[in-house]
XYZ file of C-alpha atoms in Angstrom:
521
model
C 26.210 -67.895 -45.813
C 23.701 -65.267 -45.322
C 24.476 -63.854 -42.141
C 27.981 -62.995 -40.107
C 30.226 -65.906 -39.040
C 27.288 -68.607 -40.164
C 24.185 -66.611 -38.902
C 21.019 -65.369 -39.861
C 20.584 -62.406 -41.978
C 19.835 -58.972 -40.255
C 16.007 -57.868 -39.086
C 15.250 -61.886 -39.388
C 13.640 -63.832 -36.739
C 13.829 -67.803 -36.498
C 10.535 -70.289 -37.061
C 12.158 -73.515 -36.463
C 15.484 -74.319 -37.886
C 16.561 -73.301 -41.174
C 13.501 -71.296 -41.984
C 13.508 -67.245 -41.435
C 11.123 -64.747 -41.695
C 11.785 -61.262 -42.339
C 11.011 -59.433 -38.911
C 11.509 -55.596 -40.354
C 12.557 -54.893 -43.918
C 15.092 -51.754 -44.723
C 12.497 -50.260 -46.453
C 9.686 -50.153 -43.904
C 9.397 -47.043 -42.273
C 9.492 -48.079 -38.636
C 13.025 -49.114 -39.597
C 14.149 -45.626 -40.603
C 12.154 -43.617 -37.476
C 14.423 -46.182 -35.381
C 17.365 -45.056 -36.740
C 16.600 -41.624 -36.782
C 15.467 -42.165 -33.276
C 18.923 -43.807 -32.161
C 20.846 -40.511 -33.995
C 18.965 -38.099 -32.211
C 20.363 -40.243 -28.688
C 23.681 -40.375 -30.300
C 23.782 -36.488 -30.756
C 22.084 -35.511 -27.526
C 24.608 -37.239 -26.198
C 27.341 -35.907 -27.985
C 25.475 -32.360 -27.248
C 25.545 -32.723 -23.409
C 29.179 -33.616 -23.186
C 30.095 -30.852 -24.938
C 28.347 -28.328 -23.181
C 29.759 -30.047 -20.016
C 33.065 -29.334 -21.488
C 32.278 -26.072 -22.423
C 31.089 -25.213 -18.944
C 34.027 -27.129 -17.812
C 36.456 -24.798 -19.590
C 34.355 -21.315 -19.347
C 32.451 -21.336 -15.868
C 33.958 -23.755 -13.582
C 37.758 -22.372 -14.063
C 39.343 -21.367 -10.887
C 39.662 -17.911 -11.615
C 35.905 -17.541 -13.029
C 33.280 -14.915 -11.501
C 31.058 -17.946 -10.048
C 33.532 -20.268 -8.975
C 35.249 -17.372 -7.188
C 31.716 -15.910 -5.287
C 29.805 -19.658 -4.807
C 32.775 -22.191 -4.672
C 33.563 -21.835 -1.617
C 29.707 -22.212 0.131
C 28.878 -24.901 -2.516
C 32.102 -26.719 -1.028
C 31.718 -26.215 2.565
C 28.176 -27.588 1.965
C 29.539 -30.504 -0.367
C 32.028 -31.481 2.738
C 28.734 -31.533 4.753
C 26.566 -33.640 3.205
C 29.365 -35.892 2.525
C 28.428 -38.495 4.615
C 25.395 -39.544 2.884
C 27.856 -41.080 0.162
C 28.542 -44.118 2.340
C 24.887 -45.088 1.184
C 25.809 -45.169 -2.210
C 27.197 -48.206 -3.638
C 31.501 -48.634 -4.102
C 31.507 -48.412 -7.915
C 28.601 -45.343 -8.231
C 30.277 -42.254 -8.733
C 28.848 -39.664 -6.241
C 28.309 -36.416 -8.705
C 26.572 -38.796 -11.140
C 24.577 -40.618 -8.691
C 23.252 -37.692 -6.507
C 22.227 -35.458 -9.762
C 20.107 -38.525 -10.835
C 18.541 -38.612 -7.523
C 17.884 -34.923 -7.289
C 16.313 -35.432 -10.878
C 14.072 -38.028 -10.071
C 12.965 -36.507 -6.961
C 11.759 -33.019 -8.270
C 9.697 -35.056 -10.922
C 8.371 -37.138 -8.170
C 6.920 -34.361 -6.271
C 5.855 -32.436 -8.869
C 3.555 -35.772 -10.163
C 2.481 -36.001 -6.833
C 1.233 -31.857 -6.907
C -0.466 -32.461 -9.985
C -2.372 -35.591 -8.800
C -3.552 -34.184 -5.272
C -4.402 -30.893 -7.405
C -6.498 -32.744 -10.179
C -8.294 -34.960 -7.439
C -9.243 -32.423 -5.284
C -12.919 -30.583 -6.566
C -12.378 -27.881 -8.444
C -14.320 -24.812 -7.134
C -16.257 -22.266 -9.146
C -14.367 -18.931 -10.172
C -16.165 -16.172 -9.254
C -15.497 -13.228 -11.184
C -15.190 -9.502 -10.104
C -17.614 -7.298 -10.721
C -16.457 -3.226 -11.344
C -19.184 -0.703 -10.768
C -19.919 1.962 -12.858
C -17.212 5.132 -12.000
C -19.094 7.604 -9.924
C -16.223 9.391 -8.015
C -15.849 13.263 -7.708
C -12.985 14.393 -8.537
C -10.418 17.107 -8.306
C -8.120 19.266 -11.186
C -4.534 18.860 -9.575
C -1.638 21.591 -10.969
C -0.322 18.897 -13.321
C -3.247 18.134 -14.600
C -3.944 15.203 -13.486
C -7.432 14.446 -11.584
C -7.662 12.973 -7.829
C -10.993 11.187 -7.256
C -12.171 11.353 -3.641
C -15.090 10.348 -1.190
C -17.003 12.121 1.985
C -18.491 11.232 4.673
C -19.492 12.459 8.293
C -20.440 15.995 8.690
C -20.349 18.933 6.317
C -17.426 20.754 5.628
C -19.124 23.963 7.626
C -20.155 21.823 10.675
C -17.023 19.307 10.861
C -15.182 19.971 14.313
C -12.585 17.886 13.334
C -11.646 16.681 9.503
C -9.643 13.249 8.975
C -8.124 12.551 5.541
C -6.885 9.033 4.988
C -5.695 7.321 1.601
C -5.730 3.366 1.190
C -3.411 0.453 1.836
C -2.033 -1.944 -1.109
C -4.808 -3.339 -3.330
C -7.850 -0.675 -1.445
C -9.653 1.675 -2.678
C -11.031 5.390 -1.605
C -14.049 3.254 -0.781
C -12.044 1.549 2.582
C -11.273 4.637 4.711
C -12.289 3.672 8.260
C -14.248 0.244 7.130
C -17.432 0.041 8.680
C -17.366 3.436 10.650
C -21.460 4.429 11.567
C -22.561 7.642 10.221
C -24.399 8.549 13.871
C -20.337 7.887 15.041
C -18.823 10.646 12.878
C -22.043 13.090 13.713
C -21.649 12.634 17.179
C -17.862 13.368 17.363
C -18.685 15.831 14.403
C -16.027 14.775 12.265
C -15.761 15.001 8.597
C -13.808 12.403 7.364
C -12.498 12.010 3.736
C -10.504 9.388 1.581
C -8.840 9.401 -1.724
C -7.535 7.034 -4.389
C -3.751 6.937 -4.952
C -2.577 7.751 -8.554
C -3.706 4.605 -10.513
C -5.885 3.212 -7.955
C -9.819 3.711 -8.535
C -10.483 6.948 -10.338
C -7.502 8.936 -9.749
C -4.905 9.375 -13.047
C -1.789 7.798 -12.513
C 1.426 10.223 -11.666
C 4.255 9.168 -14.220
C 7.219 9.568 -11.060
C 5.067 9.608 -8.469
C 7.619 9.225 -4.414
C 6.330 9.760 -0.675
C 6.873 13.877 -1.294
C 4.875 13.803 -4.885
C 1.814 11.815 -2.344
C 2.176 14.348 0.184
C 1.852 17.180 -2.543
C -1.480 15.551 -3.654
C -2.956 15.571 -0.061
C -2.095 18.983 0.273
C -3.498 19.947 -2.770
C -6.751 18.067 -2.077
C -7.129 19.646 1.333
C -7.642 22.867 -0.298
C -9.807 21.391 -2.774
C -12.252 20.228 -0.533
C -12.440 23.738 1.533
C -10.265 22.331 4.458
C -9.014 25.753 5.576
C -7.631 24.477 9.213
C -5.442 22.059 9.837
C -6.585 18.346 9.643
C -5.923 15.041 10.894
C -4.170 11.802 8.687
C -4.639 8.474 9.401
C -2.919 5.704 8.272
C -3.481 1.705 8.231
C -1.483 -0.895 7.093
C 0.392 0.090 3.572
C -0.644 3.593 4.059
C 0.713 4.576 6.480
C 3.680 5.228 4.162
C 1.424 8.360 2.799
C 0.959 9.313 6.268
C 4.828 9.326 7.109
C 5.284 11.333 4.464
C 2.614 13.787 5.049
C 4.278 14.362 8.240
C 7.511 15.132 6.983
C 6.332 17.141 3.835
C 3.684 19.105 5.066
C 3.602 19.082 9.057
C 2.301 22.614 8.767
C -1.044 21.653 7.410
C -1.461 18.474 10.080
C -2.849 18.571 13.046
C -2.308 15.382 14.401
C -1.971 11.068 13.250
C -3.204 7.868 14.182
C -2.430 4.722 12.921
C -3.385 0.936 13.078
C -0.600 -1.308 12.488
C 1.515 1.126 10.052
C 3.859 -0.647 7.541
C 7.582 0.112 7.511
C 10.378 -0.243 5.376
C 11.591 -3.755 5.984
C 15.256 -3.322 4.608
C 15.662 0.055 7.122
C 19.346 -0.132 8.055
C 18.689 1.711 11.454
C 16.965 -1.479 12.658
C 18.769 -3.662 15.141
C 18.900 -7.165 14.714
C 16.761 -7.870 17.227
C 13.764 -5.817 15.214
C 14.617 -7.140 12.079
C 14.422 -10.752 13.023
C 11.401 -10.164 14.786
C 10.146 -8.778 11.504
C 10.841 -11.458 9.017
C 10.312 -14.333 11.042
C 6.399 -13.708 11.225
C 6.172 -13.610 7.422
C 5.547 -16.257 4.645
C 8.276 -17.685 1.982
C 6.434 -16.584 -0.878
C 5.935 -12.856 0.804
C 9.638 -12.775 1.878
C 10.370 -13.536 -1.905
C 8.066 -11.063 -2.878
C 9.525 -8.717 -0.884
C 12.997 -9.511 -2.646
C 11.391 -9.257 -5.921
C 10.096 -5.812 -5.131
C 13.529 -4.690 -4.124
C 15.986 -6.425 -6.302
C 13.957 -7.530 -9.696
C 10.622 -5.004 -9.886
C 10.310 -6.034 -13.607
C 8.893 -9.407 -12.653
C 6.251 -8.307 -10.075
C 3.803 -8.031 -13.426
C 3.875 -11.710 -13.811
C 2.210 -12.683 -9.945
C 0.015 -9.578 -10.537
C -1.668 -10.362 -13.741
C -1.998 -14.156 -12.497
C -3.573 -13.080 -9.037
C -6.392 -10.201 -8.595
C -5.482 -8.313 -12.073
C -6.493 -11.320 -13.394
C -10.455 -11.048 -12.844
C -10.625 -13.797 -10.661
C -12.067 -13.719 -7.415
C -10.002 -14.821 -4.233
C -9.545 -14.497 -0.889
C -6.673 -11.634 0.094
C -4.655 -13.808 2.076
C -3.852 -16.064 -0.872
C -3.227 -13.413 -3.297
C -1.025 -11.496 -1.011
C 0.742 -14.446 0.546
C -0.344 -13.469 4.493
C -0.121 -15.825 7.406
C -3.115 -14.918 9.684
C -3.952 -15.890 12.989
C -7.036 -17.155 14.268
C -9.788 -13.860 14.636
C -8.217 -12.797 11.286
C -9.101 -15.815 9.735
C -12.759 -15.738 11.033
C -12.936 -12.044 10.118
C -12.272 -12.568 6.555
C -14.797 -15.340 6.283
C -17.398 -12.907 7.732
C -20.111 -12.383 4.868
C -19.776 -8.361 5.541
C -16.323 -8.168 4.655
C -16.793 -10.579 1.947
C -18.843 -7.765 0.230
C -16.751 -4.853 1.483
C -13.705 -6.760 -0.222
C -15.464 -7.441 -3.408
C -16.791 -3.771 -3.798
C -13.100 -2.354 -2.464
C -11.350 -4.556 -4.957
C -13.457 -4.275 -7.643
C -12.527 -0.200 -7.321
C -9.252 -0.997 -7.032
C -8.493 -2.033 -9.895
C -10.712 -0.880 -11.985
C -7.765 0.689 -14.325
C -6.462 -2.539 -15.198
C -3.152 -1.331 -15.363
C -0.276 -3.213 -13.172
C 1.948 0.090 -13.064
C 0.870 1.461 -10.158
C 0.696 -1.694 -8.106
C 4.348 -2.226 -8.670
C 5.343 1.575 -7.989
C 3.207 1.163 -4.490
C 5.341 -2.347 -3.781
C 8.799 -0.821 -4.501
C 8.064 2.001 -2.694
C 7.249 -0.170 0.151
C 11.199 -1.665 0.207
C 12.812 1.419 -1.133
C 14.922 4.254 0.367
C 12.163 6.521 1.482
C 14.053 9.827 1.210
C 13.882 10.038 5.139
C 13.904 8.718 8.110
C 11.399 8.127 10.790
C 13.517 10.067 12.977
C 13.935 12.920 11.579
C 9.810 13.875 12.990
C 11.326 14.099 16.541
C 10.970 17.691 17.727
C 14.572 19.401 18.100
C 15.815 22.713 17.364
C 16.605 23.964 14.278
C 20.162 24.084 13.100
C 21.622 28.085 13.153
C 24.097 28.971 10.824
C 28.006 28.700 10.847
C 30.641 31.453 10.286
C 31.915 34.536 11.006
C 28.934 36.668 8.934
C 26.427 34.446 11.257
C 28.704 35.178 14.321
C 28.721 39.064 13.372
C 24.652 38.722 13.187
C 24.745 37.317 16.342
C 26.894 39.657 18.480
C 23.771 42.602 17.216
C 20.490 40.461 17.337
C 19.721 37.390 19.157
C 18.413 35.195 16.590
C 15.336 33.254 17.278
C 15.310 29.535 18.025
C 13.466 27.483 15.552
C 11.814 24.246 15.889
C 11.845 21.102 13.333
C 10.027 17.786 13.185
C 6.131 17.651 13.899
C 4.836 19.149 16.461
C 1.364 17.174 16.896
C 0.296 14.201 18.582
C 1.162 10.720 17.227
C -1.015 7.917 18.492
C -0.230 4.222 17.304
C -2.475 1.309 18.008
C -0.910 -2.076 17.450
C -2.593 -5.767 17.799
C 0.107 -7.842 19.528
C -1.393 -10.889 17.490
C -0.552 -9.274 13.864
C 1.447 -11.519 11.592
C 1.005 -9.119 8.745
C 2.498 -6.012 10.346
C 4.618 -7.695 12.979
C 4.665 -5.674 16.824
C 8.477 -5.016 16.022
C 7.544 -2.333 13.800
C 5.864 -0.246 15.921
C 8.299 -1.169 18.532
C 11.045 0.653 16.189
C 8.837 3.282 15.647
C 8.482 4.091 19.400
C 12.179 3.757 19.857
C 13.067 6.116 17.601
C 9.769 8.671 18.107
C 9.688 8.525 21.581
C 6.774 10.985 21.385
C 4.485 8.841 19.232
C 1.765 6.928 21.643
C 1.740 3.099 20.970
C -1.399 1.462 22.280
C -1.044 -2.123 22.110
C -4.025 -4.559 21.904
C -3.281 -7.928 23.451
C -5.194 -9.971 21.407
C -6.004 -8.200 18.070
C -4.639 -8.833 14.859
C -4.408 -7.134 11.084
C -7.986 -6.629 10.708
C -10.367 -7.381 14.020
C -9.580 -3.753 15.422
C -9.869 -1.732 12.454
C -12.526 -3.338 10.422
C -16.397 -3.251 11.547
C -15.987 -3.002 15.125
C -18.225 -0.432 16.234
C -16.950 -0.201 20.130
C -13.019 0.342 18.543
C -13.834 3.307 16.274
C -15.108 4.882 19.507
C -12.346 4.325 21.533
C -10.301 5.531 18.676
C -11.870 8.841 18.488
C -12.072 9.044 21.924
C -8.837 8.586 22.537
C -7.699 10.884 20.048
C -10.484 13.886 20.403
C -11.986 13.606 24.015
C -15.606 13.462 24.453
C -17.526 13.852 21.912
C -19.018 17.010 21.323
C -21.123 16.629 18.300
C -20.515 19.262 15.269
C -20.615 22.746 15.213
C -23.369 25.151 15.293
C -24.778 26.356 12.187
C -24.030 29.833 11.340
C -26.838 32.303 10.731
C -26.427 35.933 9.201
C -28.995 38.548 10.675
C -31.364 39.372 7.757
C -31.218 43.739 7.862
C -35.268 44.840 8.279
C -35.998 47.842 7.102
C -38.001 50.463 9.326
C -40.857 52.634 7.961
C -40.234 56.561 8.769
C -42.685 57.885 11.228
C -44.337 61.016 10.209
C -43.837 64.516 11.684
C -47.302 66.576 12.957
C -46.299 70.377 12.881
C -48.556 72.926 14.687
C -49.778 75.413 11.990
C -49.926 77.866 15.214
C -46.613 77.756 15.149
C -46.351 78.450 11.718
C -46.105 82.562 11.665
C -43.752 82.315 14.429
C -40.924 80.897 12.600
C -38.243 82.272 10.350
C -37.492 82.654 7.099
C -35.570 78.545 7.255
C -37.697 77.284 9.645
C -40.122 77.675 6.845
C -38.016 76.531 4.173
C -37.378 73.150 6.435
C -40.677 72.752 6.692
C -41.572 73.263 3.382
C -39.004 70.174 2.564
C -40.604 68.083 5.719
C -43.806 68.319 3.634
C -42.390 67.697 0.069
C -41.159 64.985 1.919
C -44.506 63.337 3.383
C -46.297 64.083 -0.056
C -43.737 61.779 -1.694
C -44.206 58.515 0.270
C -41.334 56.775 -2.372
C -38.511 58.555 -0.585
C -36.605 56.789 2.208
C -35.043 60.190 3.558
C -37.404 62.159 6.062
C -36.017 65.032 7.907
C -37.186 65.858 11.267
């Protein structure tokens, strides 16, 4: 018999009875890649039970690190969900059954991505232009050079001077976007921006914090001939600078306004209230960026490079991951700031380099070295002990103030979903001084960018009436006076003395030599 117990030989199929025809011979080839096929199943079988055992026996002991910190929550929300195994059927084993499910449904939705992806249209990329660099720039002590812009008045007419950096992905080129010349040269301001280190044309700073920033400004106001004190504004993201500029160098400020400042979101002296307030208005992906930024920094260069380091045009709300209400949305759209963003960008990152991106994000989440608080006007800690106590008893000593001094106005749009109101509500809980002006119906961008009738109330609101800029100073020019020539009476000649005559005889050497300045009368 050629086959087992009576029947046919092996790889044989049946054409009527009693004749066989060989259906795939050992020596084919598509007989050996099914073999080899059914050992690789046999092993990756073999393979996943014993990594389940392994797992079994290293991670999922009792007294393991994860089992220990996640069994608990992964069992409360196992007793949860518990009910849903009554829709499995009696003889389906629950762990099994619901890892299958969960398998199948993440490949589900992520076919169903791909197809609504690859039939929508695909739109053109546009890609970003960078201009030639242009900037001036400054020497700094380290050597490093700080690239800056000017605008307004000249530094010998300005009334008032405002210096203002940039937020996150901006440029030197943003300051107050949109601002009219004829505005700044009726209030007489001079107004002047710089890039951050790494941003634009400024070098990057190698350990650059918040005190290191305020440094640069106050190295730049010198620079620039800014002899008085100045003003600091601060929008969005950088109004971190202006915090610190504050703190570091209140001596050389003369006053701060902000739109919508950014604060730390992880500050521990915010109540729960404030803090829920805060996240709620935000995004998933931004929350997670957020996270990233605080916890895992090393991975921020992977969205970076795939987003606007990439050379690819997009819109800012997409790359940044911001939920915008309704005027923001038609702002953005508006062909104006559609080429103020492209220019601004484009300068933004003209470096290519991700580093300073990344140090601007952490230093958005991270301990800022103080605290808000600490600008509130109080007096000035005196000394302890008995030497202090001995000084005391003698001379009086003089009470000192700390904090800054100068006015703080805030303006806030009550419809911002990028700098939620419950940051500047912290702020004016714990700087009661500071001015908040809220704007019912304004968001992230409507107030501050191209809106001719806010800049005015702005600088109204911070500097009065406006007053234009200052006279121009004019030195007198010296003139220079011919002498006026001396008639003597030759009658009177015989009556004189013996120096009479000799003055006289100098009066005329005088007169004869018309070079001389010097006449004597």
């Amino acid at each position: 018999m050629n086959g087992v117990n009576g029947g046919p030989p092996p790889y044989t199929a049946g054409v009527g009875f009693g004749n066989t025809v060989p259906r795939v011979s050992p020596e084919d080839w598509r007989f050996h890649a099914t073999e080899f096929a059914k050992g690789v199943a046999e092993l990756s079988v073999e393979f996943g039970k014993g990594c389940r055992d392994v797992v079994k026996q290293s991670i999922l002991r009792d007294d393991s690190f994860v089992v220990r910190n996640f069994g608990g929550p992964c069992k409360s929300a196992c007793m949860k969900l518990r009910f849903l195994n009554r829709y499995l059927p009696e003889d389906r084993d629950p762990m099994h059954s619901w890892s299958v499910i969960s398998f199948v449904f993440a490949v589900v939705i992520a076919v169903l991505i791909v197809t609504s992806e690859s039939d929508a249209p695909v739109p053109m990329i546009q890609k970003l232009h960078i201009y030639p660099g242009n900037a001036t720039r400054i020497l700094l002590p380290d050597g490093r050079h700080l690239a800056y812009h000017e605008q307004g008045v000249s530094s010998d007419r300005a009334r008032y001077t405002i210096v203002t950096s940039h937020s996150f992905l901006s440029s030197r080129l943003a300051g107050i976007p949109g601002i009219k010349a004829s505005l700044l040269e009726e209030f007489g301001v001079r107004l002047v921006t710089y890039d951050l280190p790494g941003f634009g044309e400024s070098d990057p700073h190698p350990g650059r914090n918040l005190e290191s920033s305020a440094m640069d400004l106050f190295y730049l106001s010198y620079s620039v001939h800014i002899t008085d004190k100045f003003w600091v504004v601060g929008y969005s993201g950088a109004s971190l600078h202006t915090w610190a500029a504050l703190k570091y160098i209140p001596d050389r400020i003369a006053g701060a306004f902000m739109v919508a400042p950014l604060l730390n979101p992880y500050e521990p002296s915010m109540n729960k209230v404030e803090r829920r307030r805060t996240w709620e208005k935000w995004t998933l992906r931004r929350k997670f960026m957020y996270f990233l930024a605080r916890k895992f920094p090393v991975f921020l260069p992977y969205f970076y490079r795939r987003s606007f380091l990439s050379g690819n045009l997009d819109q800012i709300d997409k790359w940044l991951a911001l939920s915008l209400g309704k005027r923001d949305k038609v702002m953005i759209e508006e062909l104006k700031y559609q080429e103020f963003w492209k220019r601004d960008l484009g300068e933004s990152v003209r470096q290519g380099n991700v580093k300073p991106f990344v140090e601007e994000a952490v230093l958005q989440v991270s301990n800022w070295g103080f605290s808000i608080s600490d600008l509130n006007v109080q007096k000035k800690l005196q000394g302890k002990g008995i030497v202090y106590w001995l000084k005391s008893i003698y001379k009086r000593p003089r009470q000192e103030l700390t904090g800054f001094l100068g006015p703080i106005h805030i303006w806030q749009g009550l419809e911002d979903r990028v700098v939620p109101p419950s940051m500047s509500e912290y702020v004016h809980r714990v700087l009661p001084g500071a001015m908040v002006h809220k704007l019912l119906y304004e968001g992230h961008f409507t107030y501050f960018y191209f809106c001719d009738e806010c800049h005015r109330q702005m600088l109204t609101t911070v500097f009065g009436n406006p007053q234009g800029p200052l006279p121009v100073k004019v030195d007198p020019i010296p003139m220079k006076v011919d002498p006026i020539p001396v008639k003597v009476d030759p009658v009177l000649v015989n009556e004189d003395t013996d120096e009479e005559t000799e003055e006289r005889g100098i009066n005329s050497y005088s007169e004869n030599n018309s070079d001389s300045d010097i006449t004597f009368v």
